[in-house]
GROMACS .gro file of N, CA and C in nm:
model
  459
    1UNK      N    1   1.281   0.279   1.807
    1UNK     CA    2   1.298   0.136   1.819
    1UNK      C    3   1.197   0.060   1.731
    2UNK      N    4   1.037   0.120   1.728
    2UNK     CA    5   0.982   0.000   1.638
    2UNK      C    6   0.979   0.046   1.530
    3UNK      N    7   1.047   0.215   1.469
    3UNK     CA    8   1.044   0.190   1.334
    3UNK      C    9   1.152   0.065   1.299
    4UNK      N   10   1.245   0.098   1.305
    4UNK     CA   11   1.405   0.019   1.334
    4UNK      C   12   1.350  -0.132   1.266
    5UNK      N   13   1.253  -0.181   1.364
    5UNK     CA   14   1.197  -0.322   1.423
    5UNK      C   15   1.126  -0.345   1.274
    6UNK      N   16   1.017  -0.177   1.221
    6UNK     CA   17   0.936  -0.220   1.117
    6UNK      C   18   1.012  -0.150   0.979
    7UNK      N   19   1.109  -0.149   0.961
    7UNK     CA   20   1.213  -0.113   0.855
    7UNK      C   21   1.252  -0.249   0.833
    8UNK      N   22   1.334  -0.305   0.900
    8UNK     CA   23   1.419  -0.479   0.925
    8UNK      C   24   1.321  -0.590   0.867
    9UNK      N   25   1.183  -0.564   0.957
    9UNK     CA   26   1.062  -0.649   0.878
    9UNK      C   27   1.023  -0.664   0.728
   10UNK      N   28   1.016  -0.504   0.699
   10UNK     CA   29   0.911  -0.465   0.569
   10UNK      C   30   1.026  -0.534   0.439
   11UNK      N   31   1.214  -0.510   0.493
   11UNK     CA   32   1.281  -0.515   0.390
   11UNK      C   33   1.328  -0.661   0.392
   12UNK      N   34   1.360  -0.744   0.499
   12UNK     CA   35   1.373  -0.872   0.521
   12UNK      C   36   1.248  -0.948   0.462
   13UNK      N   37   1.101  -0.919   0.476
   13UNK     CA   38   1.006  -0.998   0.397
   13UNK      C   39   0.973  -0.928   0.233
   14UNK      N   40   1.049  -0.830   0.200
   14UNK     CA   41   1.085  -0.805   0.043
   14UNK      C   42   1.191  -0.895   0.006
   15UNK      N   43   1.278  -0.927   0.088
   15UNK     CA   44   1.407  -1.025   0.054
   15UNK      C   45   1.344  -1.173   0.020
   16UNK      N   46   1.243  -1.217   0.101
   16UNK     CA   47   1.213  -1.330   0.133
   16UNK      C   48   1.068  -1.358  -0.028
   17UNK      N   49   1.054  -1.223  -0.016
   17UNK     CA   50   0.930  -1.241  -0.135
   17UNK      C   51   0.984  -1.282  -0.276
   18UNK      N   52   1.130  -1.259  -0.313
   18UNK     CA   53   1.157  -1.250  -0.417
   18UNK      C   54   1.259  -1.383  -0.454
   19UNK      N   55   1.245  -1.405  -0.576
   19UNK     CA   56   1.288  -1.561  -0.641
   19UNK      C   57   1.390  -1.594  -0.560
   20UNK      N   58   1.367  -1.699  -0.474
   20UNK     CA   59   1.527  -1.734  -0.469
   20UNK      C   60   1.528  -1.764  -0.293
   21UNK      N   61   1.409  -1.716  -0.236
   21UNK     CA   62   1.422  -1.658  -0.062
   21UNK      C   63   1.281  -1.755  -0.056
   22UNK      N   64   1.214  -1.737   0.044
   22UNK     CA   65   1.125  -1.806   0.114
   22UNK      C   66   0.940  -1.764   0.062
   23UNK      N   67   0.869  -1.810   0.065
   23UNK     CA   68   0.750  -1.728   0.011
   23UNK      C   69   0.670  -1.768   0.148
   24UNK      N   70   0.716  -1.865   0.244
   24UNK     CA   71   0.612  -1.847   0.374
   24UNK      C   72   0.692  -1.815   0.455
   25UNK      N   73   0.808  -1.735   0.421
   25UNK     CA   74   0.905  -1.616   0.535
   25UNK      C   75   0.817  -1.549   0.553
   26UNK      N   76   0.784  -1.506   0.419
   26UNK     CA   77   0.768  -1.344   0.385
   26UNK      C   78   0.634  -1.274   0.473
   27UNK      N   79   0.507  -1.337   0.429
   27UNK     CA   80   0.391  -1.290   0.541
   27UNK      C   81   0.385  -1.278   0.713
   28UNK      N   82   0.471  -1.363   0.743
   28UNK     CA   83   0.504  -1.321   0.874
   28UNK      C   84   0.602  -1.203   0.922
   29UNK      N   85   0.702  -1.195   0.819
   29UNK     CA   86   0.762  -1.056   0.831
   29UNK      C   87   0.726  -0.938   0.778
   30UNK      N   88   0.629  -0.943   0.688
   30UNK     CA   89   0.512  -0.796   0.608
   30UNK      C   90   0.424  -0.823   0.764
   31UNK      N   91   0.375  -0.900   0.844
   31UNK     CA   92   0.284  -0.862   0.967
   31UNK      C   93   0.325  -0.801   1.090
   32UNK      N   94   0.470  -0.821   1.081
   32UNK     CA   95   0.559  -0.722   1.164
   32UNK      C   96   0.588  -0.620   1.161
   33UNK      N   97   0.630  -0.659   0.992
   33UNK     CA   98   0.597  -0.484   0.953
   33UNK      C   99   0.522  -0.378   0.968
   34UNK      N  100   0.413  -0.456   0.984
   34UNK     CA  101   0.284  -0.372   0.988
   34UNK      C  102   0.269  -0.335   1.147
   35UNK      N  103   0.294  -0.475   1.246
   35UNK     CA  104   0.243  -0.403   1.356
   35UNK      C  105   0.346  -0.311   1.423
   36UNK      N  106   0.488  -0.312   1.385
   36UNK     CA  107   0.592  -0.198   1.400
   36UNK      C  108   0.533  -0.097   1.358
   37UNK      N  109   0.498  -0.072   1.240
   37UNK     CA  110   0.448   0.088   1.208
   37UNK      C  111   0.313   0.120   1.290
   38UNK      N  112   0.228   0.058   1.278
   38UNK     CA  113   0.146   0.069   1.424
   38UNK      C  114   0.201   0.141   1.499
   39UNK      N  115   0.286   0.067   1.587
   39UNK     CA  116   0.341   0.088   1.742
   39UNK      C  117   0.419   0.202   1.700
   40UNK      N  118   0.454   0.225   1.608
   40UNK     CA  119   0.604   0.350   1.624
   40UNK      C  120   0.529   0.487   1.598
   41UNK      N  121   0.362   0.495   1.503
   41UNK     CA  122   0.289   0.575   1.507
   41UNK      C  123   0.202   0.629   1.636
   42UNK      N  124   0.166   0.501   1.700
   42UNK     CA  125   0.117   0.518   1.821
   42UNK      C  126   0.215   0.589   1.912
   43UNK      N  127   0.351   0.556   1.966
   43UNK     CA  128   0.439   0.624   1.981
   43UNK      C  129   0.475   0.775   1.968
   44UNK      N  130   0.460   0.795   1.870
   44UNK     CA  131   0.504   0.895   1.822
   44UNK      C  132   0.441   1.041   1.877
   45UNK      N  133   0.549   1.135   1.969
   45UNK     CA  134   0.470   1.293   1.979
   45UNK      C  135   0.369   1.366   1.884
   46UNK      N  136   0.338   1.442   1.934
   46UNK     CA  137   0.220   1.548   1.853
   46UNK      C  138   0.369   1.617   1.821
   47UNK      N  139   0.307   1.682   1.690
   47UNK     CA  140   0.382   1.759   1.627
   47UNK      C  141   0.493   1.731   1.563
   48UNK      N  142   0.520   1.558   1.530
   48UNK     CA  143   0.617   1.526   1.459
   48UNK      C  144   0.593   1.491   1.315
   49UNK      N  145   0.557   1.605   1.232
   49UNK     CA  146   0.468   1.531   1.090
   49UNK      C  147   0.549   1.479   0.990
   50UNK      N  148   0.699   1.511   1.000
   50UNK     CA  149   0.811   1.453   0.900
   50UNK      C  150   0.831   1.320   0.919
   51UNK      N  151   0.805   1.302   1.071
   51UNK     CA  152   0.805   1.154   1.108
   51UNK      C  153   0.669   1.034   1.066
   52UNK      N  154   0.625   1.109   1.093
   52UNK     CA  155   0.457   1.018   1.119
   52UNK      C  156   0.459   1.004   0.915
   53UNK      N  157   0.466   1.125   0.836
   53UNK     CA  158   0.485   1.105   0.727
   53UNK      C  159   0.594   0.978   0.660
   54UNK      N  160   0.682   0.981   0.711
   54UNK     CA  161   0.783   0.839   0.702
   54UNK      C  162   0.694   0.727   0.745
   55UNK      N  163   0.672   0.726   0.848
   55UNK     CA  164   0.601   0.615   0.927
   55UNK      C  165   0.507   0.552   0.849
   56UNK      N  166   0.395   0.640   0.837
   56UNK     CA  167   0.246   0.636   0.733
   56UNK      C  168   0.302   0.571   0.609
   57UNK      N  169   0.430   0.662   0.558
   57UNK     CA  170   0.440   0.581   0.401
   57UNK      C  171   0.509   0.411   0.382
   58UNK      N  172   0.556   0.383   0.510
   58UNK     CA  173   0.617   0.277   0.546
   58UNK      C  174   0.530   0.173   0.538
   59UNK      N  175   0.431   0.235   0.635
   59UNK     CA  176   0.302   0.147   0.675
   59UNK      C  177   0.231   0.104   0.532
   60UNK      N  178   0.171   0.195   0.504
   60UNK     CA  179   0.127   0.156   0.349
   60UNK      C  180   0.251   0.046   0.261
   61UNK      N  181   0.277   0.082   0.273
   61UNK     CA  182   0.371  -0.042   0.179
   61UNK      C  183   0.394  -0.179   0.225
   62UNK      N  184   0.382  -0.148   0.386
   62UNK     CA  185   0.390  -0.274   0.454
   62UNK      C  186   0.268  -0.367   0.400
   63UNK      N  187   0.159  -0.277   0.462
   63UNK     CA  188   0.004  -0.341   0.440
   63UNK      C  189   0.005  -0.395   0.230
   64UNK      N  190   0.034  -0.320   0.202
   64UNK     CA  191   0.046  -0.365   0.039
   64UNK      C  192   0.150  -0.510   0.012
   65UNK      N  193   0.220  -0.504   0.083
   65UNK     CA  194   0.293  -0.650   0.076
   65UNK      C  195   0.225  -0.737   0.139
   66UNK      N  196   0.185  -0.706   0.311
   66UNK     CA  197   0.107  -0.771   0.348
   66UNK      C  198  -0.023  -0.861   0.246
   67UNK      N  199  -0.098  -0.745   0.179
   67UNK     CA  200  -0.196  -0.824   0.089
   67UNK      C  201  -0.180  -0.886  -0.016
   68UNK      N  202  -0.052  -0.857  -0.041
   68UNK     CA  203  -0.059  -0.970  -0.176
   68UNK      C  204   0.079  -1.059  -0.114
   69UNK      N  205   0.070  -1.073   0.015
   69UNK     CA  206   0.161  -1.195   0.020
   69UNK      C  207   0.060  -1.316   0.120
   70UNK      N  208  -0.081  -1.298   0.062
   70UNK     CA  209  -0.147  -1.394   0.204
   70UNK      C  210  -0.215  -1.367   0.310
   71UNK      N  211  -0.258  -1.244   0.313
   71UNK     CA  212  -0.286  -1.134   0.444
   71UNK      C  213  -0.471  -1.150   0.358
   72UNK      N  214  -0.530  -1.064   0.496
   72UNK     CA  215  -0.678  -1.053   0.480
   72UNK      C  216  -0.746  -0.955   0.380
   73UNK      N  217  -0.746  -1.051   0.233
   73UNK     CA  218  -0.727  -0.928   0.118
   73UNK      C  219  -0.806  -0.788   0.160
   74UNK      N  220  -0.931  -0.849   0.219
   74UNK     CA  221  -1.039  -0.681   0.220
   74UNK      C  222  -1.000  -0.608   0.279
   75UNK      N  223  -0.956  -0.657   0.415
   75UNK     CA  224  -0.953  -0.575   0.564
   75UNK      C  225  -0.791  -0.476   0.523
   76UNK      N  226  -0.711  -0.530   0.423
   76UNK     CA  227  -0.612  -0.489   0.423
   76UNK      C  228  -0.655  -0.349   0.294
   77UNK      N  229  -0.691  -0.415   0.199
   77UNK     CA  230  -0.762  -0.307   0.089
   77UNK      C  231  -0.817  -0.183   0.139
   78UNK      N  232  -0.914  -0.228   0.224
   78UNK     CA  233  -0.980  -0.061   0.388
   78UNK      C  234  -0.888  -0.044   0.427
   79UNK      N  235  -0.765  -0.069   0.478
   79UNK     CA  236  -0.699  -0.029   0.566
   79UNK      C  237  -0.638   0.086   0.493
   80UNK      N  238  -0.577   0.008   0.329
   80UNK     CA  239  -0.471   0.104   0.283
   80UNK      C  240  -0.535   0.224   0.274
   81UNK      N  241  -0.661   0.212   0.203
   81UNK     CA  242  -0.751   0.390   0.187
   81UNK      C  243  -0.764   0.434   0.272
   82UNK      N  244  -0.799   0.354   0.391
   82UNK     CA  245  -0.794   0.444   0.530
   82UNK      C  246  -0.662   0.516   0.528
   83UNK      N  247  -0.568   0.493   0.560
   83UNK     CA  248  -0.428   0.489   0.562
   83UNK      C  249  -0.380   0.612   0.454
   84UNK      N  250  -0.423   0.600   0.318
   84UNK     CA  251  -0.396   0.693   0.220
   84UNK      C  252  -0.460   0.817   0.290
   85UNK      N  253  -0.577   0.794   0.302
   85UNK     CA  254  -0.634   0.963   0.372
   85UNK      C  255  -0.629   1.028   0.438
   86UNK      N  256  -0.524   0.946   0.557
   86UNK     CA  257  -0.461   1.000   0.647
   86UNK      C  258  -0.343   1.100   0.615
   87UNK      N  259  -0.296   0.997   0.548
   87UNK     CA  260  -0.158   1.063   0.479
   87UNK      C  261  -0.120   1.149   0.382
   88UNK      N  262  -0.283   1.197   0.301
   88UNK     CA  263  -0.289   1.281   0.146
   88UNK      C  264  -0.231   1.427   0.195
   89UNK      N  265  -0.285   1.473   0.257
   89UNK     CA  266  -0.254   1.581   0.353
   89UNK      C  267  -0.069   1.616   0.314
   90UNK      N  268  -0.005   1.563   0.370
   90UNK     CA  269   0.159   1.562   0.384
   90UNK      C  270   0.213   1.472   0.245
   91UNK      N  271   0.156   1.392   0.165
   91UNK     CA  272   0.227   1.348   0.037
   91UNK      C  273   0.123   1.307  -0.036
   92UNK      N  274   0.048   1.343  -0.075
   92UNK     CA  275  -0.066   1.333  -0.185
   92UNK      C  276  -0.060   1.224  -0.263
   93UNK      N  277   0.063   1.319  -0.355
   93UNK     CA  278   0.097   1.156  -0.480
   93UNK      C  279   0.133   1.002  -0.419
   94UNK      N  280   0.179   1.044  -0.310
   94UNK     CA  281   0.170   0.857  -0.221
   94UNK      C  282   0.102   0.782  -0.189
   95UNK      N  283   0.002   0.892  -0.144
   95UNK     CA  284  -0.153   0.862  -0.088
   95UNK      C  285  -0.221   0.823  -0.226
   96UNK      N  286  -0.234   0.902  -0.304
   96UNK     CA  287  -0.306   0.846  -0.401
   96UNK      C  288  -0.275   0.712  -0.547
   97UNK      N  289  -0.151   0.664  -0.499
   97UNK     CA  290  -0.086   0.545  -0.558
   97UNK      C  291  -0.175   0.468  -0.449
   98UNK      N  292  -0.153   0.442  -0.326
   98UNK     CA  293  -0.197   0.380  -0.225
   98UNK      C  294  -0.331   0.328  -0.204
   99UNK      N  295  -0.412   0.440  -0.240
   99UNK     CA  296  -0.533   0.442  -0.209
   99UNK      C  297  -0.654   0.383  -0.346
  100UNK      N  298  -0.546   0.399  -0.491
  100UNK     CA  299  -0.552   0.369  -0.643
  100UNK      C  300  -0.557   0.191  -0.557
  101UNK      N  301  -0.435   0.152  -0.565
  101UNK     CA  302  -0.346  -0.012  -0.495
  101UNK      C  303  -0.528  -0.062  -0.427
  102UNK      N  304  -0.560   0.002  -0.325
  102UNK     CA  305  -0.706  -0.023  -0.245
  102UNK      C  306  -0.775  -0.055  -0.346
  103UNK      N  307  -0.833   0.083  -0.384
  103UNK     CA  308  -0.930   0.070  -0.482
  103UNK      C  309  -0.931  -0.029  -0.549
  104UNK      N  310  -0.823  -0.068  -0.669
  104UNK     CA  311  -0.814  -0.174  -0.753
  104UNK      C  312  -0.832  -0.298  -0.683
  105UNK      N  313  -0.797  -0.353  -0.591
  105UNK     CA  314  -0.790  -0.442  -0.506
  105UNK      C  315  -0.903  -0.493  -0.426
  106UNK      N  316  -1.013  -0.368  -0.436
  106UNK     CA  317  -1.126  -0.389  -0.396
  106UNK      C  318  -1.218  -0.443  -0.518
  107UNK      N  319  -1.178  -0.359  -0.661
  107UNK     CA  320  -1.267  -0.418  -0.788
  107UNK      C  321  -1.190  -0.564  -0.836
  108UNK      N  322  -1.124  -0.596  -0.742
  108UNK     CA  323  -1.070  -0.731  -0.813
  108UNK      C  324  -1.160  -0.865  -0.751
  109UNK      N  325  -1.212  -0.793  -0.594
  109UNK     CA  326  -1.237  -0.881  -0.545
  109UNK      C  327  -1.404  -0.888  -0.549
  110UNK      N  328  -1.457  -0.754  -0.654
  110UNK     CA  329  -1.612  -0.749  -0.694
  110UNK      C  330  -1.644  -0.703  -0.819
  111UNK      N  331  -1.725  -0.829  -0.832
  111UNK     CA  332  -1.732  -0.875  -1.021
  111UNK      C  333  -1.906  -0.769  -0.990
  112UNK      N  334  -1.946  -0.735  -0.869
  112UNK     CA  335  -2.099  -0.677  -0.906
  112UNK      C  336  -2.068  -0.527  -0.945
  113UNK      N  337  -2.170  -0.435  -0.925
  113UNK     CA  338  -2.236  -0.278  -0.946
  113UNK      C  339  -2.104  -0.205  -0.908
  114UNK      N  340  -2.005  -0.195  -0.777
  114UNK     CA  341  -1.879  -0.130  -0.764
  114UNK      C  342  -1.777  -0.187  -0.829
  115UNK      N  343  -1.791  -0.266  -0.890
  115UNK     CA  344  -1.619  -0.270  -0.960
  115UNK      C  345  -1.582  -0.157  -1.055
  116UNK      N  346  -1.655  -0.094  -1.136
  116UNK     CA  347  -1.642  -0.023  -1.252
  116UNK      C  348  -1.609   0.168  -1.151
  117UNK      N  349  -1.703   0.117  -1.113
  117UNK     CA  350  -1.661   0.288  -1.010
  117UNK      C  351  -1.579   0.245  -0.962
  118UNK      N  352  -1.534   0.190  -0.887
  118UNK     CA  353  -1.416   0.163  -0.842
  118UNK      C  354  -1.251   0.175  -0.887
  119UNK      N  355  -1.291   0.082  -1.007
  119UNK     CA  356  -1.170   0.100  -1.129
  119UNK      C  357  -1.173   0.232  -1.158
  120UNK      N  358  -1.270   0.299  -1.209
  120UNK     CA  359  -1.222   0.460  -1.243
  120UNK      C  360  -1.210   0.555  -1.112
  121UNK      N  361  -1.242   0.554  -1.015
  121UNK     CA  362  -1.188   0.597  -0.915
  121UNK      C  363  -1.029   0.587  -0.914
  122UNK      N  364  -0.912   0.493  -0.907
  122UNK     CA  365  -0.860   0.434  -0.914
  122UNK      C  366  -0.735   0.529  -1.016
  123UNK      N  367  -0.834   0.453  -1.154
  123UNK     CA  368  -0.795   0.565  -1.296
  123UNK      C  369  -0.746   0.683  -1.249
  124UNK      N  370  -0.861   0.781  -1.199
  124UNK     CA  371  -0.844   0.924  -1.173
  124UNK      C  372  -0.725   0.969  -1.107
  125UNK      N  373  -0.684   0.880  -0.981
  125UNK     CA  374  -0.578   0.876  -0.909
  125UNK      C  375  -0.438   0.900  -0.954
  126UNK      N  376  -0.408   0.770  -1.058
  126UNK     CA  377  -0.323   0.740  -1.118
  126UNK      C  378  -0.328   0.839  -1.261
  127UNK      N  379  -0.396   0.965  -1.311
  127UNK     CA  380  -0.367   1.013  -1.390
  127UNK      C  381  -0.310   1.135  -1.351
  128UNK      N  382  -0.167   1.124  -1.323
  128UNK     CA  383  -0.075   1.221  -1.351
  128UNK      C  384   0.055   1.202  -1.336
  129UNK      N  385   0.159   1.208  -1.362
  129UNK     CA  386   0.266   1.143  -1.349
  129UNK      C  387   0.298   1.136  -1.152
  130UNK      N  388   0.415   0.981  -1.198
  130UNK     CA  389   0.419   0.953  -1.080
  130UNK      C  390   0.549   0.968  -1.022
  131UNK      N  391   0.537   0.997  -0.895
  131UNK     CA  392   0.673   1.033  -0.773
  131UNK      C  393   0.807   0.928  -0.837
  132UNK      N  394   0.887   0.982  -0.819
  132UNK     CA  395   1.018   0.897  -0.917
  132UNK      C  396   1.033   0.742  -0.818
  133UNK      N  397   1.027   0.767  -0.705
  133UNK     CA  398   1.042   0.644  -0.642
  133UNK      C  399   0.904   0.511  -0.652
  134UNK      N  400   0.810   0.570  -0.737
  134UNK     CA  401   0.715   0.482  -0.743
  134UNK      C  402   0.593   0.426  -0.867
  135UNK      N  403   0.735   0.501  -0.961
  135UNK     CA  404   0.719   0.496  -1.098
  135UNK      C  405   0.711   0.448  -1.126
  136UNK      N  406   0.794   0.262  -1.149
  136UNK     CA  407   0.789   0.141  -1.197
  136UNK      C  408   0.622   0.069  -1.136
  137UNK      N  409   0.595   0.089  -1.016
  137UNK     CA  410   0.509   0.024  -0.967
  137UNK      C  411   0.347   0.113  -1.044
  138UNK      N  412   0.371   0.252  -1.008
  138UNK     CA  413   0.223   0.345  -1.028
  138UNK      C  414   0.237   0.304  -1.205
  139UNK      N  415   0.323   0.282  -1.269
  139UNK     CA  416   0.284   0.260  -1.443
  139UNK      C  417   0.231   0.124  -1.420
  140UNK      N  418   0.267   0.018  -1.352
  140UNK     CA  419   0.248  -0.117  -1.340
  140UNK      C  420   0.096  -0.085  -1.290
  141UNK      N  421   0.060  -0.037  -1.219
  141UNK     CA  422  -0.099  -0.034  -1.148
  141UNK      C  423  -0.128   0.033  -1.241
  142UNK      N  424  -0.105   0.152  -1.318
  142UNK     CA  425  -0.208   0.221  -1.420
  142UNK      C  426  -0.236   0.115  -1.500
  143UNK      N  427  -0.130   0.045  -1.572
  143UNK     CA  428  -0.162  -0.034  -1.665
  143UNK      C  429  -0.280  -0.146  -1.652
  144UNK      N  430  -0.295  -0.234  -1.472
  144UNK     CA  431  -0.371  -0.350  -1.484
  144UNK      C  432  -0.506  -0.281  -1.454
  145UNK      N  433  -0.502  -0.191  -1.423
  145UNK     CA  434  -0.620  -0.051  -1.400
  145UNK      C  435  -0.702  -0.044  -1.545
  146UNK      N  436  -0.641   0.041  -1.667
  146UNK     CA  437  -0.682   0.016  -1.769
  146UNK      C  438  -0.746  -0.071  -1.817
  147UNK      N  439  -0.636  -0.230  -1.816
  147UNK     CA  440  -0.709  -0.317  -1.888
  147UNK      C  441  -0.810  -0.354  -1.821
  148UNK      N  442  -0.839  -0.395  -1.671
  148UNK     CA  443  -0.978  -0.398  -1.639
  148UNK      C  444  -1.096  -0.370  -1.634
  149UNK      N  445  -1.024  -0.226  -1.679
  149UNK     CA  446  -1.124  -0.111  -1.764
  149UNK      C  447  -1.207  -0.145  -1.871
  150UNK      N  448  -1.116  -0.185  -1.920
  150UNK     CA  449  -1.205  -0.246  -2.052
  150UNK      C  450  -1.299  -0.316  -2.080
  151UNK      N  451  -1.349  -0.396  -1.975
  151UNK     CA  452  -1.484  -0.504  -1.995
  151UNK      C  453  -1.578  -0.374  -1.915
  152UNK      N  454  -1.573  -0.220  -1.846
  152UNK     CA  455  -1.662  -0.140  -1.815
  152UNK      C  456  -1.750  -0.108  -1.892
  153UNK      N  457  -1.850  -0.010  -1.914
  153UNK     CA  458  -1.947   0.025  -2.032
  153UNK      C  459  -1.911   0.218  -2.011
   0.00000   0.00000   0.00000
């Protein structure tokens, strides 16, 4: 029931994010999203890892819309790495798009001493090709990755 609840959310506030739909739909339905995958993880038996793996990768994407639609940039940035390391275990390359998404997101929001580790942290992640379903986006993050790179030493 609350994946159901946080499926309907995550894709109804993708509807709402994009030209044409609502842009203060959308953060209230990425926060549903989010607290559905919550609840459907919390939920969820021991020993269901195909599930919790769905769930986890849901979640992450939720929280990633969540932050760039208006949400609590930092708390959401920790969350996703939290979130990625949970999940490296059972899909690696997801986790580490995810946890790249954090990272960067954290050097965006610090011009001091961690931005540069950060960004190449990030880098490292994103160097190897990416899962077919998350190709358009992981070239899109390698790329703003790079160029930020560039003012590093």
């Amino acid at each position: 029931m609350h994946e159901l609840k946080a499926d309907a959310c995550l894709r109804e506030g993708r509807r709402e994010a994009r030209p044409g739909g609502s842009l203060r739909a959308a953060p209230p339905l990425f926060a549903c999203a989010v607290q559905s995958y919550d609840f459907a993880l919390a939920a969820l038996p021991a020993g269901r890892g195909q599930d919790a793996t769905r769930l986890r990768t849901g979640l992450l994407g939720a929280l990633r819309e969540r932050r760039d639609h208006g949400g609590d940039v930092r708390a959401l940035n920790e969350r996703m790495i939290a979130e990625a390391a949970t999940l490296r275990p059972a899909a690696p390359l997801v986790a580490d798009f995810y946890e790249a998404t954090g990272r960067f997101g954290r050097a965006m929001l610090d011009r001091g001493a961690t931005r540069c580790p950060e960004l190449a942290s990030a880098a490292r992640l994103l160097d190897r090709p990416p899962p077919s379903e998350l190709a358009p986006s992981w070239d899109g993050l390698r790329h703003a990755v790079a160029a930020e790179r560039g003012g590093c030493a």
